[in-house]
mmCIF file of C-alpha atoms in Angstrom:
data_model
loop_
_atom_site.group_PDB
_atom_site.id
_atom_site.type_symbol
_atom_site.label_atom_id
_atom_site.label_comp_id
_atom_site.label_asym_id
_atom_site.label_seq_id
_atom_site.Cartn_x
_atom_site.Cartn_y
_atom_site.Cartn_z
ATOM 1 C CA MET I 1 46.067 228.301 -5.868
ATOM 2 C CA ALA I 2 49.471 226.407 -5.768
ATOM 3 C CA GLU I 3 50.057 223.680 -4.146
ATOM 4 C CA ALA I 4 53.630 225.519 -3.069
ATOM 5 C CA THR I 5 54.916 229.137 -2.428
ATOM 6 C CA THR I 6 58.232 230.383 -2.386
ATOM 7 C CA PRO I 7 58.666 233.776 -0.916
ATOM 8 C CA GLU I 8 59.918 236.631 -3.044
ATOM 9 C CA PRO I 9 63.674 237.782 -2.104
ATOM 10 C CA ARG I 10 64.081 241.390 -1.210
ATOM 11 C CA ALA I 11 65.908 242.011 -4.494
ATOM 12 C CA ASP I 12 61.833 241.375 -6.001
ATOM 13 C CA VAL I 13 61.381 244.706 -4.350
ATOM 14 C CA SER I 14 62.692 246.755 -6.402
ATOM 15 C CA ARG I 15 60.220 244.435 -9.144
ATOM 16 C CA ARG I 16 57.547 244.780 -7.769
ATOM 17 C CA ALA I 17 57.704 249.153 -6.864
ATOM 18 C CA ALA I 18 58.814 249.633 -10.903
ATOM 19 C CA LEU I 19 55.312 247.629 -11.261
ATOM 20 C CA ARG I 20 53.089 249.921 -9.271
ATOM 21 C CA THR I 21 54.877 252.850 -10.681
ATOM 22 C CA ALA I 22 53.642 251.174 -14.452
ATOM 23 C CA LEU I 23 50.933 250.855 -12.724
ATOM 24 C CA ARG I 24 49.728 254.420 -11.369
ATOM 25 C CA ALA I 25 50.742 255.695 -14.600
ATOM 26 C CA GLY I 26 47.584 254.089 -16.086
ATOM 27 C CA LEU I 27 45.987 255.206 -13.086
ATOM 28 C CA SER I 28 43.299 257.788 -13.878
ATOM 29 C CA ALA I 29 43.252 261.008 -12.516
ATOM 30 C CA GLY I 30 40.492 260.887 -10.308
ATOM 31 C CA LEU I 31 37.378 259.055 -9.124
ATOM 32 C CA ALA I 32 33.684 260.082 -10.771
ATOM 33 C CA GLY I 33 31.055 259.957 -7.961
ATOM 34 C CA LEU I 34 30.188 259.479 -4.856
ATOM 35 C CA ALA I 35 28.079 257.312 -2.716
ATOM 36 C CA LEU I 36 26.846 257.769 0.901
ATOM 37 C CA PRO I 37 28.403 255.697 3.405
ATOM 38 C CA ALA I 38 26.170 253.552 5.211
ATOM 39 C CA LEU I 39 28.621 253.806 8.502
ATOM 40 C CA ALA I 40 29.717 256.495 8.651
ATOM 41 C CA ALA I 41 29.198 260.843 7.646
ATOM 42 C CA CYS I 42 30.791 262.166 5.417
ATOM 43 C CA THR I 43 33.587 264.730 5.353
ATOM 44 C CA PRO I 44 33.044 267.929 3.791
ATOM 45 C CA GLY I 45 36.338 266.425 1.397
ATOM 46 C CA GLY I 46 34.175 263.977 1.200
ATOM 47 C CA GLY I 47 35.869 260.974 2.081
ATOM 48 C CA LEU I 48 34.599 258.689 5.422
ATOM 49 C CA GLN I 49 34.253 261.024 9.163
ATOM 50 C CA ARG I 50 36.210 258.411 10.745
ATOM 51 C CA ILE I 51 37.296 255.147 9.469
ATOM 52 C CA THR I 52 38.503 252.251 12.548
ATOM 53 C CA VAL I 53 40.635 249.177 11.109
ATOM 54 C CA ALA I 54 40.691 245.998 13.549
ATOM 55 C CA GLY I 55 43.710 244.806 14.204
ATOM 56 C CA GLY I 56 45.674 243.117 16.184
ATOM 57 C CA GLU I 57 47.964 242.409 19.528
ATOM 58 C CA SER I 58 50.731 244.823 20.307
ATOM 59 C CA GLY I 59 53.635 243.339 18.954
ATOM 60 C CA GLY I 60 52.351 241.444 15.851
ATOM 61 C CA PHE I 61 52.161 242.068 12.316
ATOM 62 C CA TYR I 62 48.492 242.716 12.168
ATOM 63 C CA LEU I 63 48.537 245.800 14.171
ATOM 64 C CA GLU I 64 51.976 246.957 12.364
ATOM 65 C CA PHE I 65 49.895 246.944 9.100
ATOM 66 C CA ALA I 66 46.468 248.455 10.294
ATOM 67 C CA THR I 67 49.007 251.436 11.991
ATOM 68 C CA LEU I 68 50.013 252.717 8.850
ATOM 69 C CA LEU I 69 46.546 251.567 6.614
ATOM 70 C CA ALA I 70 44.730 254.203 9.332
ATOM 71 C CA GLY I 71 47.770 256.733 8.849
ATOM 72 C CA ALA I 72 47.862 256.389 4.904
ATOM 73 C CA LEU I 73 43.692 256.943 4.969
ATOM 74 C CA ARG I 74 43.995 259.516 7.226
ATOM 75 C CA ARG I 75 46.763 261.501 5.393
ATOM 76 C CA GLU I 76 45.535 260.938 1.940
ATOM 77 C CA GLY I 77 41.657 262.285 3.110
ATOM 78 C CA VAL I 78 40.048 259.316 3.032
ATOM 79 C CA ALA I 79 39.183 259.562 6.527
ATOM 80 C CA GLY I 80 38.529 262.469 8.768
ATOM 81 C CA GLU I 81 39.865 259.770 11.243
ATOM 82 C CA ALA I 82 41.534 256.573 11.744
ATOM 83 C CA GLU I 83 42.536 254.323 13.986
ATOM 84 C CA PRO I 84 43.746 250.924 14.428
ATOM 85 C CA LEU I 85 41.764 248.726 16.961
ATOM 86 C CA VAL I 86 43.569 246.992 19.310
ATOM 87 C CA THR I 87 42.268 242.968 19.321
ATOM 88 C CA GLY I 88 42.869 239.620 19.385
ATOM 89 C CA GLY I 89 43.679 238.428 15.999
ATOM 90 C CA SER I 90 41.555 237.447 13.247
ATOM 91 C CA LEU I 91 37.780 236.027 14.336
ATOM 92 C CA GLU I 92 37.868 239.412 16.230
ATOM 93 C CA ASN I 93 38.254 241.598 13.920
ATOM 94 C CA LEU I 94 35.667 238.945 12.022
ATOM 95 C CA GLU I 95 32.690 240.134 14.442
ATOM 96 C CA LEU I 96 34.120 243.467 14.881
ATOM 97 C CA LEU I 97 33.389 243.807 11.140
ATOM 98 C CA ARG I 98 30.273 241.935 11.050
ATOM 99 C CA ALA I 99 28.603 244.197 13.616
ATOM 100 C CA GLY I 100 29.293 247.192 12.303
ATOM 101 C CA LYS I 101 32.177 248.115 14.670
ATOM 102 C CA ALA I 102 35.220 248.110 12.210
ATOM 103 C CA THR I 103 35.080 249.773 8.697
ATOM 104 C CA PHE I 104 37.958 247.114 7.960
ATOM 105 C CA ALA I 105 39.762 244.270 9.293
ATOM 106 C CA VAL I 106 42.189 242.271 8.673
ATOM 107 C CA ALA I 107 41.657 238.382 8.849
ATOM 108 C CA LEU I 108 43.192 235.070 7.770
ATOM 109 C CA ALA I 109 40.763 233.113 5.029
ATOM 110 C CA ASP I 110 40.736 230.603 6.546
ATOM 111 C CA ALA I 111 38.761 232.309 9.526
ATOM 112 C CA ALA I 112 37.050 234.510 6.638
ATOM 113 C CA ALA I 113 35.719 230.858 4.856
ATOM 114 C CA GLN I 114 34.242 229.815 8.171
ATOM 115 C CA THR I 115 32.293 232.698 9.358
ATOM 116 C CA ALA I 116 28.526 232.071 9.350
ATOM 117 C CA PRO I 117 26.551 233.812 6.238
ATOM 118 C CA ALA I 118 24.985 236.747 7.276
ATOM 119 C CA THR I 119 20.995 236.767 7.483
ATOM 120 C CA ASP I 120 20.787 240.671 6.223
ATOM 121 C CA THR I 121 23.432 240.396 2.972
ATOM 122 C CA SER I 122 24.453 244.546 4.126
ATOM 123 C CA GLU I 123 26.607 242.975 6.262
ATOM 124 C CA ALA I 124 28.198 240.479 4.558
ATOM 125 C CA MET I 125 32.319 240.218 4.577
ATOM 126 C CA ALA I 126 34.491 241.545 0.556
ATOM 127 C CA ALA I 127 37.520 241.659 0.373
ATOM 128 C CA VAL I 128 40.057 244.666 -0.352
ATOM 129 C CA GLY I 129 42.439 242.399 -1.389
ATOM 130 C CA LYS I 130 44.814 239.778 0.444
ATOM 131 C CA VAL I 131 47.460 242.170 1.457
ATOM 132 C CA TYR I 132 49.865 239.632 2.586
ATOM 133 C CA GLU I 133 50.766 235.642 3.620
ATOM 134 C CA ASN I 134 50.885 234.628 6.559
ATOM 135 C CA TYR I 135 53.447 232.325 8.173
ATOM 136 C CA VAL I 136 52.028 229.631 10.642
ATOM 137 C CA HIS I 137 55.321 229.499 13.227
ATOM 138 C CA CYS I 138 55.158 227.157 15.543
ATOM 139 C CA ILE I 139 58.353 227.785 18.093
ATOM 140 C CA VAL I 140 60.266 226.144 21.065
ATOM 141 C CA ARG I 141 63.350 226.314 22.487
ATOM 142 C CA GLN I 142 66.422 225.581 20.965
ATOM 143 C CA ASP I 143 67.750 223.230 24.711
ATOM 144 C CA SER I 144 64.176 221.565 24.631
ATOM 145 C CA GLY I 145 65.037 218.984 22.687
ATOM 146 C CA ILE I 146 61.394 218.933 20.295
ATOM 147 C CA ARG I 147 62.352 218.561 16.547
ATOM 148 C CA SER I 148 58.903 217.324 15.539
ATOM 149 C CA LEU I 149 55.073 217.681 15.732
ATOM 150 C CA GLY I 150 55.505 214.078 16.683
ATOM 151 C CA GLU I 151 57.377 215.073 20.103
ATOM 152 C CA LEU I 152 55.010 217.179 21.202
ATOM 153 C CA ALA I 153 52.561 214.853 22.241
ATOM 154 C CA GLY I 154 52.160 214.644 26.047
ATOM 155 C CA ARG I 155 53.156 218.927 25.664
ATOM 156 C CA THR I 156 51.680 221.610 26.720
ATOM 157 C CA VAL I 157 51.342 223.784 23.900
ATOM 158 C CA GLY I 158 49.773 227.606 23.294
ATOM 159 C CA THR I 159 47.819 228.055 20.620
ATOM 160 C CA GLY I 160 46.557 231.080 19.952
ATOM 161 C CA GLU I 161 44.337 234.189 21.641
ATOM 162 C CA THR I 162 41.169 232.511 21.633
ATOM 163 C CA ARG I 163 39.054 234.777 18.721
ATOM 164 C CA SER I 164 42.330 234.877 16.502
ATOM 165 C CA GLY I 165 42.490 233.110 13.993
ATOM 166 C CA THR I 166 45.873 231.252 14.530
ATOM 167 C CA SER I 167 43.999 229.643 17.665
ATOM 168 C CA LEU I 168 41.254 228.191 14.614
ATOM 169 C CA THR I 169 45.098 227.561 11.451
ATOM 170 C CA ALA I 170 46.744 225.503 15.241
ATOM 171 C CA ARG I 171 44.197 223.481 16.129
ATOM 172 C CA ARG I 172 43.217 222.621 12.725
ATOM 173 C CA ILE I 173 47.475 221.164 11.963
ATOM 174 C CA LEU I 174 47.166 219.414 15.675
ATOM 175 C CA GLU I 175 43.943 218.147 14.566
ATOM 176 C CA THR I 176 45.287 216.880 11.118
ATOM 177 C CA PHE I 177 48.771 215.866 12.570
ATOM 178 C CA GLY I 178 46.296 213.493 15.006
ATOM 179 C CA ALA I 179 44.695 211.866 12.584
ATOM 180 C CA GLY I 180 47.001 211.112 10.416
ATOM 181 C CA ALA I 181 51.124 210.641 11.217
ATOM 182 C CA GLY I 182 50.361 211.738 14.627
ATOM 183 C CA ARG I 183 47.167 208.888 15.835
ATOM 184 C CA GLU I 184 48.982 206.699 17.829
ATOM 185 C CA ALA I 185 51.082 209.257 19.650
ATOM 186 C CA PHE I 186 48.551 211.592 19.814
ATOM 187 C CA SER I 187 45.308 209.156 20.498
ATOM 188 C CA LYS I 188 47.927 208.319 24.380
ATOM 189 C CA HIS I 189 49.155 211.609 25.170
ATOM 190 C CA PRO I 190 47.811 214.103 22.722
ATOM 191 C CA PRO I 191 48.991 217.733 23.836
ATOM 192 C CA ALA I 192 47.898 219.800 26.136
ATOM 193 C CA GLU I 193 46.431 223.330 25.005
ATOM 194 C CA ARG I 194 46.619 227.148 26.244
ATOM 195 C CA SER I 195 45.022 229.794 24.749
ATOM 196 C CA LEU I 196 47.967 231.496 24.967
ATOM 197 C CA GLY I 197 48.096 235.219 21.979
ATOM 198 C CA LEU I 198 51.902 236.429 21.270
ATOM 199 C CA ASN I 199 53.647 238.244 24.274
ATOM 200 C CA THR I 200 51.598 235.297 26.544
ATOM 201 C CA GLY I 201 52.978 232.751 24.704
ATOM 202 C CA LEU I 202 56.802 234.262 24.561
ATOM 203 C CA ALA I 203 56.586 234.563 27.823
ATOM 204 C CA ALA I 204 54.914 231.042 29.064
ATOM 205 C CA LEU I 205 57.886 230.099 26.519
ATOM 206 C CA ARG I 206 60.592 231.942 28.778
ATOM 207 C CA ALA I 207 59.214 230.498 31.427
ATOM 208 C CA GLY I 208 59.040 226.708 30.473
ATOM 209 C CA THR I 209 55.174 226.987 31.627
ATOM 210 C CA VAL I 210 54.933 225.707 27.552
ATOM 211 C CA ASP I 211 56.584 223.962 25.566
ATOM 212 C CA ALA I 212 55.529 225.320 22.227
ATOM 213 C CA LEU I 213 53.750 228.491 21.165
ATOM 214 C CA PHE I 214 51.430 228.368 17.694
ATOM 215 C CA TRP I 215 51.973 231.510 16.274
ATOM 216 C CA SER I 216 50.040 232.914 12.209
ATOM 217 C CA GLY I 217 51.981 236.466 11.880
ATOM 218 C CA GLY I 218 54.491 238.285 9.133
ATOM 219 C CA VAL I 219 58.233 236.642 8.810
ATOM 220 C CA PRO I 220 60.336 238.095 11.289
ATOM 221 C CA THR I 221 57.060 239.227 14.211
ATOM 222 C CA ALA I 222 58.740 241.503 16.368
ATOM 223 C CA ALA I 223 58.439 239.741 19.351
ATOM 224 C CA ILE I 224 59.690 236.734 18.493
ATOM 225 C CA SER I 225 62.753 238.033 17.503
ATOM 226 C CA ALA I 226 64.118 239.685 20.572
ATOM 227 C CA LEU I 227 63.282 236.163 22.893
ATOM 228 C CA ASN I 228 65.368 234.230 19.765
ATOM 229 C CA GLU I 229 67.688 237.433 21.095
ATOM 230 C CA ASP I 230 68.035 236.953 24.282
ATOM 231 C CA LEU I 231 66.942 232.708 24.742
ATOM 232 C CA GLY I 232 67.231 231.391 21.100
ATOM 233 C CA LEU I 233 64.512 230.178 19.540
ATOM 234 C CA SER I 234 63.419 226.656 16.927
ATOM 235 C CA PHE I 235 61.038 226.664 14.440
ATOM 236 C CA LEU I 236 59.464 223.099 12.958
ATOM 237 C CA ASP I 237 58.740 222.411 9.350
ATOM 238 C CA LEU I 238 55.274 222.045 9.160
ATOM 239 C CA SER I 239 54.780 221.579 5.399
ATOM 240 C CA ALA I 240 54.452 217.705 5.498
ATOM 241 C CA LEU I 241 50.693 218.564 6.639
ATOM 242 C CA ILE I 242 49.608 221.061 3.630
ATOM 243 C CA ARG I 243 48.169 218.187 1.396
ATOM 244 C CA PRO I 244 46.520 216.605 4.623
ATOM 245 C CA MET I 245 44.474 220.299 5.914
ATOM 246 C CA ARG I 246 43.727 221.145 2.197
ATOM 247 C CA SER I 247 41.732 217.900 1.643
ATOM 248 C CA ARG I 248 40.255 217.942 5.153
ATOM 249 C CA TYR I 249 39.396 222.323 5.354
ATOM 250 C CA GLY I 250 39.682 223.337 1.765
ATOM 251 C CA PRO I 251 42.369 225.203 -0.397
ATOM 252 C CA PHE I 252 43.387 227.686 2.034
ATOM 253 C CA TYR I 253 47.382 226.961 3.286
ATOM 254 C CA ASP I 254 50.635 226.585 0.754
ATOM 255 C CA ARG I 255 53.063 225.590 1.382
ATOM 256 C CA VAL I 256 55.851 228.638 2.304
ATOM 257 C CA LEU I 257 59.126 228.613 3.866
ATOM 258 C CA ILE I 258 60.596 230.800 6.628
ATOM 259 C CA PRO I 259 63.773 232.568 5.251
ATOM 260 C CA GLN I 260 67.159 231.412 6.917
ATOM 261 C CA ASN I 261 68.236 234.172 9.732
ATOM 262 C CA SER I 262 64.566 235.799 8.820
ATOM 263 C CA TYR I 263 64.866 235.182 12.941
ATOM 264 C CA ALA I 264 69.000 235.076 13.752
ATOM 265 C CA GLY I 265 71.076 232.204 13.671
ATOM 266 C CA ALA I 266 67.350 229.393 12.502
ATOM 267 C CA PRO I 267 68.516 227.139 9.582
ATOM 268 C CA GLY I 268 64.963 228.065 7.180
ATOM 269 C CA VAL I 269 61.925 226.027 8.186
ATOM 270 C CA TRP I 270 59.335 225.121 5.568
ATOM 271 C CA THR I 271 56.130 225.342 7.089
ATOM 272 C CA VAL I 272 52.127 226.443 6.574
ATOM 273 C CA GLY I 273 51.131 229.559 5.076
ATOM 274 C CA VAL I 274 47.361 231.736 4.722
ATOM 275 C CA ALA I 275 46.106 234.273 2.873
ATOM 276 C CA ASN I 276 46.079 237.544 4.994
ATOM 277 C CA LEU I 277 43.021 239.534 3.579
ATOM 278 C CA LEU I 278 41.715 243.038 4.436
ATOM 279 C CA LEU I 279 38.179 242.777 4.882
ATOM 280 C CA CYS I 280 35.598 245.215 4.793
ATOM 281 C CA ARG I 281 30.717 245.107 4.583
ATOM 282 C CA GLN I 282 29.014 245.095 1.510
ATOM 283 C CA ASP I 283 27.286 248.058 2.153
ATOM 284 C CA LEU I 284 30.481 250.190 2.266
ATOM 285 C CA ASP I 285 30.483 252.919 -0.043
ATOM 286 C CA SER I 286 32.097 252.130 -3.362
ATOM 287 C CA ARG I 287 34.166 256.064 -3.350
ATOM 288 C CA THR I 288 36.027 254.461 0.171
ATOM 289 C CA VAL I 289 36.525 251.247 -1.438
ATOM 290 C CA GLU I 290 37.785 252.468 -4.108
ATOM 291 C CA ARG I 291 40.368 254.954 -2.417
ATOM 292 C CA THR I 292 41.598 252.277 -0.145
ATOM 293 C CA VAL I 293 42.973 250.122 -3.295
ATOM 294 C CA GLU I 294 44.422 253.180 -4.760
ATOM 295 C CA LEU I 295 46.425 254.036 -1.078
ATOM 296 C CA LEU I 296 46.910 249.553 -1.764
ATOM 297 C CA VAL I 297 49.077 249.923 -5.266
ATOM 298 C CA ASN I 298 49.639 253.806 -5.104
ATOM 299 C CA HIS I 299 51.668 253.560 -1.258
ATOM 300 C CA ALA I 300 52.330 250.072 -1.060
ATOM 301 C CA ALA I 301 56.168 250.754 0.603
ATOM 302 C CA GLY I 302 54.546 253.240 2.810
ATOM 303 C CA LEU I 303 52.174 249.957 4.259
ATOM 304 C CA VAL I 304 54.515 247.068 4.928
ATOM 305 C CA PRO I 305 56.085 247.460 7.841
ATOM 306 C CA GLN I 306 60.221 247.916 7.935
ATOM 307 C CA THR I 307 59.797 245.104 11.115
ATOM 308 C CA SER I 308 58.984 242.632 8.180
ATOM 309 C CA ALA I 309 61.007 241.031 5.191
ATOM 310 C CA GLY I 310 57.518 239.579 4.265
ATOM 311 C CA VAL I 311 56.419 238.120 0.711
ATOM 312 C CA GLN I 312 53.762 239.168 -1.365
ATOM 313 C CA PHE I 313 53.203 241.856 -0.218
ATOM 314 C CA LEU I 314 50.545 244.077 -1.369
ATOM 315 C CA SER I 315 51.468 243.605 -5.362
ATOM 316 C CA PRO I 316 49.030 243.811 -8.387
ATOM 317 C CA ASP I 317 48.949 240.147 -8.524
ATOM 318 C CA THR I 318 49.101 238.783 -5.974
ATOM 319 C CA LEU I 319 46.411 241.309 -4.060
ATOM 320 C CA ILE I 320 43.487 240.301 -5.710
ATOM 321 C CA ASN I 321 44.913 236.632 -4.593
ATOM 322 C CA THR I 322 41.201 236.174 -2.362
ATOM 323 C CA ALA I 323 41.249 232.716 -1.241
ATOM 324 C CA GLY I 324 37.828 232.289 -2.394
ATOM 325 C CA ILE I 325 36.609 235.621 -0.622
ATOM 326 C CA PRO I 326 34.929 237.534 -3.076
ATOM 327 C CA LEU I 327 36.253 241.387 -3.826
ATOM 328 C CA HIS I 328 33.700 244.101 -3.058
ATOM 329 C CA PRO I 329 32.300 245.228 -6.421
ATOM 330 C CA ALA I 330 34.145 248.420 -6.128
ATOM 331 C CA ALA I 331 37.160 246.826 -5.334
ATOM 332 C CA GLU I 332 37.339 245.084 -8.349
ATOM 333 C CA ARG I 333 36.649 247.334 -10.686
ATOM 334 C CA ALA I 334 39.005 249.460 -9.383
ATOM 335 C CA TYR I 335 41.894 246.601 -9.396
ATOM 336 C CA ARG I 336 40.665 245.869 -13.264
ATOM 337 C CA ARG I 337 40.893 249.844 -13.944
ATOM 338 C CA LEU I 338 44.753 248.706 -12.723
ATOM 339 C CA HIS I 339 45.180 245.969 -14.605
ATOM 340 C CA GLY I 340 43.683 247.375 -17.664
#
């Protein structure tokens, strides 16, 4: 994984669209063979009867993406019925996937990597693709005067829903800072952490009951944009923590830029990026996986929420970059075919 990545400008959308068109031209007209899925009955047309996509909180990118994907799965006949699930985020999604209560799940790569291996190999997770890059936002009010992570010493900080990927990454950020540059400040006055999701956390930030809020999601996140317009927000630079986080926890973290004016009036800020993956179980049938890969490649434009500028969305070169989480064998075959 590269040490630093930067967002692609909007102009690159046309380049990626052209590349996807080329891939579509090389895609075979149909996929041979039909395997019976382990988790659901088939429809007469060959798709699963019902697919669920574990998403995230209302107002967040996970749920937006899961909703768009479920709609595409239904329209294209991959499933008779498909619906997104409102959840707390990555960790809950992984639990639902492992238990067979979700067909697909979106989750952060660091959360997926730290999940204990399944005792039953059929329950093991596999990647369908990297669907986008998540950006860690450390949000403060403009009028707070807080301009650096060290100034959170002794403050109250929202660190995400208990079962969210944000909570895992945020605590790793605070632990890494507290073990390094912030050792003295945090040892004397550690931040008080509160488990708050996006919407409850933004309400607390508005009310002044927390001083900062961590959120991991797309850029921009609609709910953050709305509060920024009403209140005025700032975002803390977290990029100095990339190297020590990679040393402590593994190669899941990249240096990424929240571009200037992604949130009206806010300057650009470097932060921590984490790959966001679409996952399934190893026992999901090959037909469903292959057809889902087709959707990710051939219908990419319809799977990007309109509220987000984003980067690295569903482009052929990033879909297969799954941060060490192995691809489902059927997904690997599909990408090899698409990439020649």
